[in-house]
PDB file of C-alpha atoms in Angstrom:
ATOM      1  CA  GLY I  16     113.776 116.616  94.916  1.00 47.00           C
ATOM      2  CA  GLU I  17     111.512 113.984  94.913  1.00 62.00           C
ATOM      3  CA  ASP I  18     110.682 114.084  98.688  1.00 78.00           C
ATOM      4  CA  VAL I  19     107.305 113.720  99.569  1.00 90.00           C
ATOM      5  CA  GLU I  20     106.761 113.864 103.284  1.00 92.00           C
ATOM      6  CA  GLN I  21     104.525 113.034 106.271  1.00 95.00           C
ATOM      7  CA  SER I  22     104.200 113.485 109.809  1.00 90.00           C
ATOM      8  CA  LEU I  23     105.561 109.991 111.179  1.00 92.00           C
ATOM      9  CA  PHE I  24     102.583 109.161 114.023  1.00 96.00           C
ATOM     10  CA  LEU I  25      99.322 110.110 114.718  1.00 97.00           C
ATOM     11  CA  SER I  26      97.385 108.947 117.620  1.00 97.00           C
ATOM     12  CA  VAL I  27      93.325 109.543 118.098  1.00 97.00           C
ATOM     13  CA  ARG I  28      90.483 107.888 120.016  1.00 97.00           C
ATOM     14  CA  GLU I  29      87.719 106.057 118.538  1.00 97.00           C
ATOM     15  CA  GLY I  30      84.972 108.173 117.035  1.00 97.00           C
ATOM     16  CA  ASP I  31      87.548 111.038 116.898  1.00 97.00           C
ATOM     17  CA  SER I  32      88.306 112.084 113.075  1.00 97.00           C
ATOM     18  CA  SER I  33      91.852 111.725 111.874  1.00 97.00           C
ATOM     19  CA  VAL I  34      93.951 114.247 110.100  1.00 97.00           C
ATOM     20  CA  ILE I  35      96.797 112.991 107.880  1.00 98.00           C
ATOM     21  CA  ASN I  36      99.129 115.768 106.503  1.00 97.00           C
ATOM     22  CA  CYS I  37     101.490 115.208 103.049  1.00 96.00           C
ATOM     23  CA  THR I  38     103.554 117.617 101.679  1.00 94.00           C
ATOM     24  CA  TYR I  39     104.534 117.220  97.899  1.00 88.00           C
ATOM     25  CA  THR I  40     107.321 118.707  95.977  1.00 82.00           C
ATOM     26  CA  ASP I  41     106.318 118.089  92.052  1.00 78.00           C
ATOM     27  CA  SER I  42     103.618 121.164  90.789  1.00 74.00           C
ATOM     28  CA  SER I  43     103.117 119.187  87.507  1.00 77.00           C
ATOM     29  CA  SER I  44     101.920 116.058  89.616  1.00 74.00           C
ATOM     30  CA  THR I  45      98.808 114.916  87.934  1.00 79.00           C
ATOM     31  CA  TYR I  46      97.469 112.709  90.362  1.00 88.00           C
ATOM     32  CA  LEU I  47      97.660 112.533  94.335  1.00 91.00           C
ATOM     33  CA  TYR I  48      96.689 109.293  95.982  1.00 93.00           C
ATOM     34  CA  TRP I  49      96.186 107.911  99.378  1.00 96.00           C
ATOM     35  CA  TYR I  50      97.156 104.189 100.218  1.00 96.00           C
ATOM     36  CA  LYS I  51      96.804 102.156 103.519  1.00 97.00           C
ATOM     37  CA  GLN I  52      98.916  99.747 104.787  1.00 96.00           C
ATOM     38  CA  GLU I  53      98.331  97.220 107.446  1.00 94.00           C
ATOM     39  CA  PRO I  54     100.641  94.855 109.091  1.00 89.00           C
ATOM     40  CA  GLY I  55     101.939  92.323 106.618  1.00 83.00           C
ATOM     41  CA  ALA I  56      99.942  93.460 103.995  1.00 86.00           C
ATOM     42  CA  GLY I  57     100.482  95.269 100.486  1.00 90.00           C
ATOM     43  CA  LEU I  58      99.148  98.783  99.955  1.00 94.00           C
ATOM     44  CA  GLN I  59      95.344  99.476  99.487  1.00 94.00           C
ATOM     45  CA  LEU I  60      94.059 102.477  97.648  1.00 93.00           C
ATOM     46  CA  LEU I  61      91.961 104.488  99.608  1.00 95.00           C
ATOM     47  CA  THR I  62      91.044 107.474  97.404  1.00 94.00           C
ATOM     48  CA  TYR I  63      92.636 109.797  94.980  1.00 92.00           C
ATOM     49  CA  ILE I  64      92.475 113.597  93.506  1.00 92.00           C
ATOM     50  CA  PHE I  65      93.003 114.895  90.418  1.00 90.00           C
ATOM     51  CA  SER I  66      95.262 118.055  90.303  1.00 86.00           C
ATOM     52  CA  ASN I  67      92.495 120.698  89.475  1.00 87.00           C
ATOM     53  CA  MET I  68      90.418 119.407  92.039  1.00 90.00           C
ATOM     54  CA  ASP I  69      90.424 121.457  95.504  1.00 93.00           C
ATOM     55  CA  MET I  70      88.377 118.699  97.436  1.00 95.00           C
ATOM     56  CA  LYS I  71      87.109 115.235  97.078  1.00 95.00           C
ATOM     57  CA  GLN I  72      84.696 113.390  99.492  1.00 96.00           C
ATOM     58  CA  ASP I  73      84.212 109.708  99.503  1.00 93.00           C
ATOM     59  CA  GLN I  74      82.038 108.116 102.403  1.00 95.00           C
ATOM     60  CA  ARG I  75      84.135 108.849 105.740  1.00 97.00           C
ATOM     61  CA  LEU I  76      87.024 110.089 103.686  1.00 97.00           C
ATOM     62  CA  THR I  77      87.922 113.702 102.589  1.00 97.00           C
ATOM     63  CA  VAL I  78      90.709 114.709 100.607  1.00 97.00           C
ATOM     64  CA  LEU I  79      91.603 118.325 100.763  1.00 97.00           C
ATOM     65  CA  LEU I  80      94.244 119.690  97.996  1.00 95.00           C
ATOM     66  CA  ASN I  81      96.137 123.198  98.296  1.00 93.00           C
ATOM     67  CA  LYS I  82      98.093 123.512  95.133  1.00 90.00           C
ATOM     68  CA  LYS I  83      99.723 126.691  96.017  1.00 90.00           C
ATOM     69  CA  ASP I  84     101.080 125.250  99.183  1.00 91.00           C
ATOM     70  CA  LYS I  85     101.644 121.804  97.913  1.00 91.00           C
ATOM     71  CA  HIS I  86      99.743 120.264 100.740  1.00 94.00           C
ATOM     72  CA  LEU I  87      97.323 117.287 100.757  1.00 95.00           C
ATOM     73  CA  SER I  88      95.615 115.966 103.571  1.00 97.00           C
ATOM     74  CA  LEU I  89      93.268 112.711 104.504  1.00 98.00           C
ATOM     75  CA  ARG I  90      90.793 113.513 106.871  1.00 98.00           C
ATOM     76  CA  ILE I  91      88.778 110.156 108.431  1.00 98.00           C
ATOM     77  CA  ALA I  92      85.648 110.800 110.312  1.00 98.00           C
ATOM     78  CA  ASP I  93      84.318 108.637 112.841  1.00 97.00           C
ATOM     79  CA  THR I  94      88.042 106.900 113.325  1.00 98.00           C
ATOM     80  CA  GLN I  95      87.734 103.447 114.018  1.00 97.00           C
ATOM     81  CA  THR I  96      89.999 100.828 115.446  1.00 96.00           C
ATOM     82  CA  GLY I  97      90.037  99.199 111.931  1.00 95.00           C
ATOM     83  CA  ASP I  98      91.619 102.005 110.575  1.00 97.00           C
ATOM     84  CA  SER I  99      95.115 101.629 112.304  1.00 97.00           C
ATOM     85  CA  ALA I 100      97.385 101.235 109.903  1.00 97.00           C
ATOM     86  CA  ILE I 101     100.195 102.997 107.975  1.00 97.00           C
ATOM     87  CA  TYR I 102      98.750 105.643 105.394  1.00 98.00           C
ATOM     88  CA  PHE I 103     101.070 107.165 102.564  1.00 97.00           C
ATOM     89  CA  CYS I 104     100.271 109.620 100.140  1.00 96.00           C
ATOM     90  CA  ALA I 105     101.742 109.584  96.969  1.00 93.00           C
ATOM     91  CA  GLU I 106     101.875 111.659  93.845  1.00 90.00           C
ATOM     92  CA  ARG I 107     101.884 110.797  89.887  1.00 86.00           C
ATOM     93  CA  LYS I 108     104.270 112.227  87.640  1.00 75.00           C
ATOM     94  CA  GLY I 109     102.803 113.211  84.647  1.00 70.00           C
ATOM     95  CA  ALA I 110     101.444 110.556  82.248  1.00 69.00           C
ATOM     96  CA  THR I 111     103.757 108.069  83.558  1.00 74.00           C
ATOM     97  CA  ASN I 112     102.640 105.469  86.301  1.00 76.00           C
ATOM     98  CA  LYS I 113     105.452 106.152  88.430  1.00 87.00           C
ATOM     99  CA  LEU I 114     104.379 107.169  91.784  1.00 90.00           C
ATOM    100  CA  ILE I 115     106.477 109.223  94.371  1.00 91.00           C
ATOM    101  CA  PHE I 116     105.594 107.787  97.906  1.00 94.00           C
ATOM    102  CA  GLY I 117     105.596 109.826 101.092  1.00 94.00           C
ATOM    103  CA  THR I 118     107.515 108.250 104.114  1.00 93.00           C
ATOM    104  CA  GLY I 119     104.030 107.149 105.384  1.00 95.00           C
ATOM    105  CA  THR I 120     102.053 108.165 108.651  1.00 97.00           C
ATOM    106  CA  LEU I 121     101.237 105.384 111.373  1.00 97.00           C
ATOM    107  CA  LEU I 122      97.930 105.689 112.659  1.00 98.00           C
ATOM    108  CA  ALA I 123      97.321 104.349 116.307  1.00 97.00           C
ATOM    109  CA  VAL I 124      93.350 104.506 117.120  1.00 97.00           C
ATOM    110  CA  GLN I 125      92.562 104.178 121.214  1.00 95.00           C
ATOM    111  CA  PRO I 126      89.244 102.431 122.012  1.00 90.00           C
TER     112      PRO I 126
ATOM    113  CA  LYS H  11      87.965  89.866  89.437  1.00 66.00           C
ATOM    114  CA  ALA H  12      91.035  88.620  91.122  1.00 78.00           C
ATOM    115  CA  GLY H  13      93.517  90.602  92.676  1.00 92.00           C
ATOM    116  CA  VAL H  14      97.347  91.174  91.908  1.00 96.00           C
ATOM    117  CA  THR H  15      99.023  88.002  92.526  1.00 96.00           C
ATOM    118  CA  GLN H  16     102.617  87.677  93.709  1.00 97.00           C
ATOM    119  CA  THR H  17     104.559  84.446  94.567  1.00 97.00           C
ATOM    120  CA  PRO H  18     106.173  84.009  96.257  1.00 97.00           C
ATOM    121  CA  ARG H  19     105.113  85.958  99.441  1.00 96.00           C
ATOM    122  CA  TYR H  20     108.074  84.833 101.427  1.00 97.00           C
ATOM    123  CA  LEU H  21     111.801  83.878 100.369  1.00 96.00           C
ATOM    124  CA  ILE H  22     115.104  83.565 102.008  1.00 98.00           C
ATOM    125  CA  LYS H  23     118.246  83.423 100.134  1.00 98.00           C
ATOM    126  CA  THR H  24     121.940  84.148 101.011  1.00 98.00           C
ATOM    127  CA  ARG H  25     124.452  86.861  99.593  1.00 98.00           C
ATOM    128  CA  GLY H  26     125.852  86.317  95.778  1.00 98.00           C
ATOM    129  CA  GLN H  27     122.568  84.427  94.739  1.00 98.00           C
ATOM    130  CA  GLN H  28     119.878  85.529  92.583  1.00 98.00           C
ATOM    131  CA  VAL H  29     116.314  85.715  92.773  1.00 98.00           C
ATOM    132  CA  THR H  30     112.941  85.862  90.479  1.00 98.00           C
ATOM    133  CA  LEU H  31     109.820  87.204  91.817  1.00 98.00           C
ATOM    134  CA  SER H  32     106.842  86.728  89.866  1.00 98.00           C
ATOM    135  CA  CYS H  33     103.314  89.197  89.319  1.00 98.00           C
ATOM    136  CA  SER H  34     100.248  88.177  87.978  1.00 98.00           C
ATOM    137  CA  PRO H  35      98.296  91.726  87.251  1.00 96.00           C
ATOM    138  CA  ILE H  36      94.431  91.739  87.477  1.00 95.00           C
ATOM    139  CA  SER H  37      93.126  90.449  84.128  1.00 93.00           C
ATOM    140  CA  GLY H  38      92.758  93.020  81.463  1.00 91.00           C
ATOM    141  CA  HIS H  39      95.646  95.179  82.931  1.00 92.00           C
ATOM    142  CA  ARG H  40      98.564  95.510  80.657  1.00 92.00           C
ATOM    143  CA  SER H  41     100.308  97.650  83.039  1.00 93.00           C
ATOM    144  CA  VAL H  42     102.848  96.307  85.754  1.00 96.00           C
ATOM    145  CA  SER H  43     104.663  98.644  87.835  1.00 95.00           C
ATOM    146  CA  TRP H  44     107.565  97.050  90.542  1.00 97.00           C
ATOM    147  CA  TYR H  45     108.371  98.684  94.196  1.00 97.00           C
ATOM    148  CA  GLN H  46     110.649  98.425  96.837  1.00 97.00           C
ATOM    149  CA  GLN H  47     109.688  98.929 100.219  1.00 96.00           C
ATOM    150  CA  THR H  48     112.465  99.139 103.355  1.00 95.00           C
ATOM    151  CA  PRO H  49     112.416 100.706 106.523  1.00 90.00           C
ATOM    152  CA  GLY H  50     115.049 102.919 105.636  1.00 88.00           C
ATOM    153  CA  GLN H  51     114.500 104.269 101.978  1.00 90.00           C
ATOM    154  CA  GLY H  52     110.563 103.709 102.109  1.00 92.00           C
ATOM    155  CA  LEU H  53     108.718 102.966  98.778  1.00 95.00           C
ATOM    156  CA  GLN H  54     110.891 103.596  95.970  1.00 95.00           C
ATOM    157  CA  PHE H  55     110.023 102.718  92.268  1.00 95.00           C
ATOM    158  CA  LEU H  56     111.733 100.375  90.223  1.00 97.00           C
ATOM    159  CA  PHE H  57     110.052  99.805  86.961  1.00 94.00           C
ATOM    160  CA  GLU H  58     107.327  99.758  84.907  1.00 94.00           C
ATOM    161  CA  TYR H  59     106.343  97.560  82.042  1.00 95.00           C
ATOM    162  CA  PHE H  60     103.711  97.943  79.071  1.00 93.00           C
ATOM    163  CA  SER H  61     103.032  95.543  76.373  1.00 92.00           C
ATOM    164  CA  GLU H  62     106.417  93.561  77.382  1.00 94.00           C
ATOM    165  CA  THR H  63     107.973  97.036  77.134  1.00 94.00           C
ATOM    166  CA  GLN H  64     109.565  98.542  79.825  1.00 94.00           C
ATOM    167  CA  ARG H  65     108.417 102.208  79.980  1.00 91.00           C
ATOM    168  CA  ASN H  66     110.105 103.575  82.927  1.00 90.00           C
ATOM    169  CA  LYS H  67     113.090 102.825  85.367  1.00 93.00           C
ATOM    170  CA  GLY H  68     113.737 104.003  88.750  1.00 93.00           C
ATOM    171  CA  ASN H  69     117.230 104.551  90.286  1.00 93.00           C
ATOM    172  CA  PHE H  70     118.390 100.952  90.899  1.00 96.00           C
ATOM    173  CA  PRO H  71     121.591  98.955  89.913  1.00 96.00           C
ATOM    174  CA  GLY H  72     121.565  96.835  86.888  1.00 96.00           C
ATOM    175  CA  ARG H  73     121.507  94.119  89.221  1.00 97.00           C
ATOM    176  CA  PHE H  74     117.762  94.586  89.247  1.00 98.00           C
ATOM    177  CA  SER H  75     115.881  93.666  85.947  1.00 97.00           C
ATOM    178  CA  GLY H  76     112.369  92.609  84.636  1.00 97.00           C
ATOM    179  CA  ARG H  77     110.553  91.378  81.748  1.00 97.00           C
ATOM    180  CA  GLN H  78     107.019  91.165  80.999  1.00 97.00           C
ATOM    181  CA  PHE H  79     105.415  88.265  79.099  1.00 97.00           C
ATOM    182  CA  SER H  80     102.319  88.544  76.342  1.00 96.00           C
ATOM    183  CA  ASN H  81      99.964  87.393  78.879  1.00 95.00           C
ATOM    184  CA  SER H  82     100.706  90.660  80.919  1.00 95.00           C
ATOM    185  CA  ARG H  83     102.282  88.659  83.955  1.00 97.00           C
ATOM    186  CA  SER H  84     105.894  89.932  84.855  1.00 98.00           C
ATOM    187  CA  GLU H  85     109.125  88.746  86.551  1.00 98.00           C
ATOM    188  CA  MET H  86     111.694  90.795  88.262  1.00 98.00           C
ATOM    189  CA  ASN H  87     115.240  89.371  88.842  1.00 98.00           C
ATOM    190  CA  VAL H  88     117.839  90.381  91.235  1.00 98.00           C
ATOM    191  CA  SER H  89     121.106  89.031  90.708  1.00 96.00           C
ATOM    192  CA  THR H  90     124.001  88.920  93.380  1.00 97.00           C
ATOM    193  CA  LEU H  91     121.956  89.620  96.146  1.00 98.00           C
ATOM    194  CA  GLU H  92     123.525  91.697  98.717  1.00 98.00           C
ATOM    195  CA  LEU H  93     122.247  92.370 102.552  1.00 97.00           C
ATOM    196  CA  GLY H  94     120.849  95.571 101.686  1.00 96.00           C
ATOM    197  CA  ASP H  95     118.014  93.986  99.214  1.00 97.00           C
ATOM    198  CA  SER H  96     115.885  92.728 102.125  1.00 98.00           C
ATOM    199  CA  ALA H  97     112.661  94.252 101.488  1.00 97.00           C
ATOM    200  CA  LEU H  98     109.063  94.124 100.716  1.00 96.00           C
ATOM    201  CA  TYR H  99     108.795  94.111  96.880  1.00 98.00           C
ATOM    202  CA  LEU H 100     105.630  95.057  95.675  1.00 97.00           C
ATOM    203  CA  CYS H 101     103.829  94.958  92.394  1.00 97.00           C
ATOM    204  CA  ALA H 102     101.093  96.714  90.871  1.00 95.00           C
ATOM    205  CA  SER H 103      98.920  96.590  88.022  1.00 94.00           C
ATOM    206  CA  ARG H 104      96.861  99.205  86.162  1.00 89.00           C
ATOM    207  CA  GLU H 105      94.510  99.158  83.304  1.00 83.00           C
ATOM    208  CA  VAL H 106      94.756 101.860  80.839  1.00 72.00           C
ATOM    209  CA  ASN H 107      93.384 105.373  82.481  1.00 68.00           C
ATOM    210  CA  ASP H 108      92.646 103.381  85.712  1.00 72.00           C
ATOM    211  CA  GLU H 109      94.432 103.538  89.157  1.00 83.00           C
ATOM    212  CA  GLN H 110      97.057 100.916  90.168  1.00 87.00           C
ATOM    213  CA  TYR H 111      96.435  98.214  92.497  1.00 91.00           C
ATOM    214  CA  PHE H 112      99.046  96.543  94.371  1.00 94.00           C
ATOM    215  CA  GLY H 113      99.668  92.803  95.082  1.00 95.00           C
ATOM    216  CA  PRO H 114     100.366  91.515  99.184  1.00 95.00           C
ATOM    217  CA  GLY H 115     104.359  91.716  98.103  1.00 96.00           C
ATOM    218  CA  THR H 116     107.301  89.382  98.589  1.00 97.00           C
ATOM    219  CA  ARG H 117     108.964  89.852 101.652  1.00 97.00           C
ATOM    220  CA  LEU H 118     112.751  88.650 100.565  1.00 98.00           C
ATOM    221  CA  THR H 119     115.179  88.207 103.265  1.00 98.00           C
ATOM    222  CA  VAL H 120     118.951  88.318 102.519  1.00 98.00           C
ATOM    223  CA  THR H 121     121.303  86.651 104.968  1.00 97.00           C
TER     224      THR H 121
END
C-alpha cells in the first residue's frame, strides 16, 4: 500500500527538543521530505534526505533515516512557540514528482 | 523570486457547478503538480504536468482535469461539483532535479 504513518499529536515545552516520527512503506522511495503547515497556509519545505543517507542536519533540524525499518524522524532542537504547526513527512516515488504524504503530526509547543 | 501563486484563494460553489483553479509556478519552473487536502483523506496527489504534458495522475475521477500552458501556468478544473470536493487545493512547482515548492492553496467550499 501507499500508507505513510505518523503519530497524530505531540506536545512539548518551549526549549525542549521535539522528535516527530514517520513510517513509510516503499523501499524504492528516492527522497523523503519534511513539510510544515501553519494554520490557513500551504506547505513549507523544511528539509529532505536522499535515500542513501542516514542523517542530515540543518541548523535546528536533524533528520534520521532507518531504511531497514522504513523509519524517518525529524528532531527539532530548542523548540519555539513559532514551531507550533502540523508536520508532514512525504516520500517521493522513484523518478516521478508524486509525493505520498503522511497523515501529519500536530506539534503544540507550550510556553 | 516570487513564490508559487494560486488564484483565487477562496471559492464557494454549489453542487453541480464547475470550477477552475489557477496556479502560477515559480519563474523557471516547468513542472507543476496538484494536490487535494481534506481532513478525512489528508493530502492526495491529483496530477503533474511538465512542458504542457500530463506526466502522472492520481486516483481521482474524470471530473478532475488539468492543463498546463506554454508559460508553465497551470489550471485544474472540477466539473459537476460534489460536497466531498470541498478541500484545500495545493499547487507545487519544481525545477528539474529541484524540490517541490507549494503555493498557499485555494480553499474550495461546495454547498
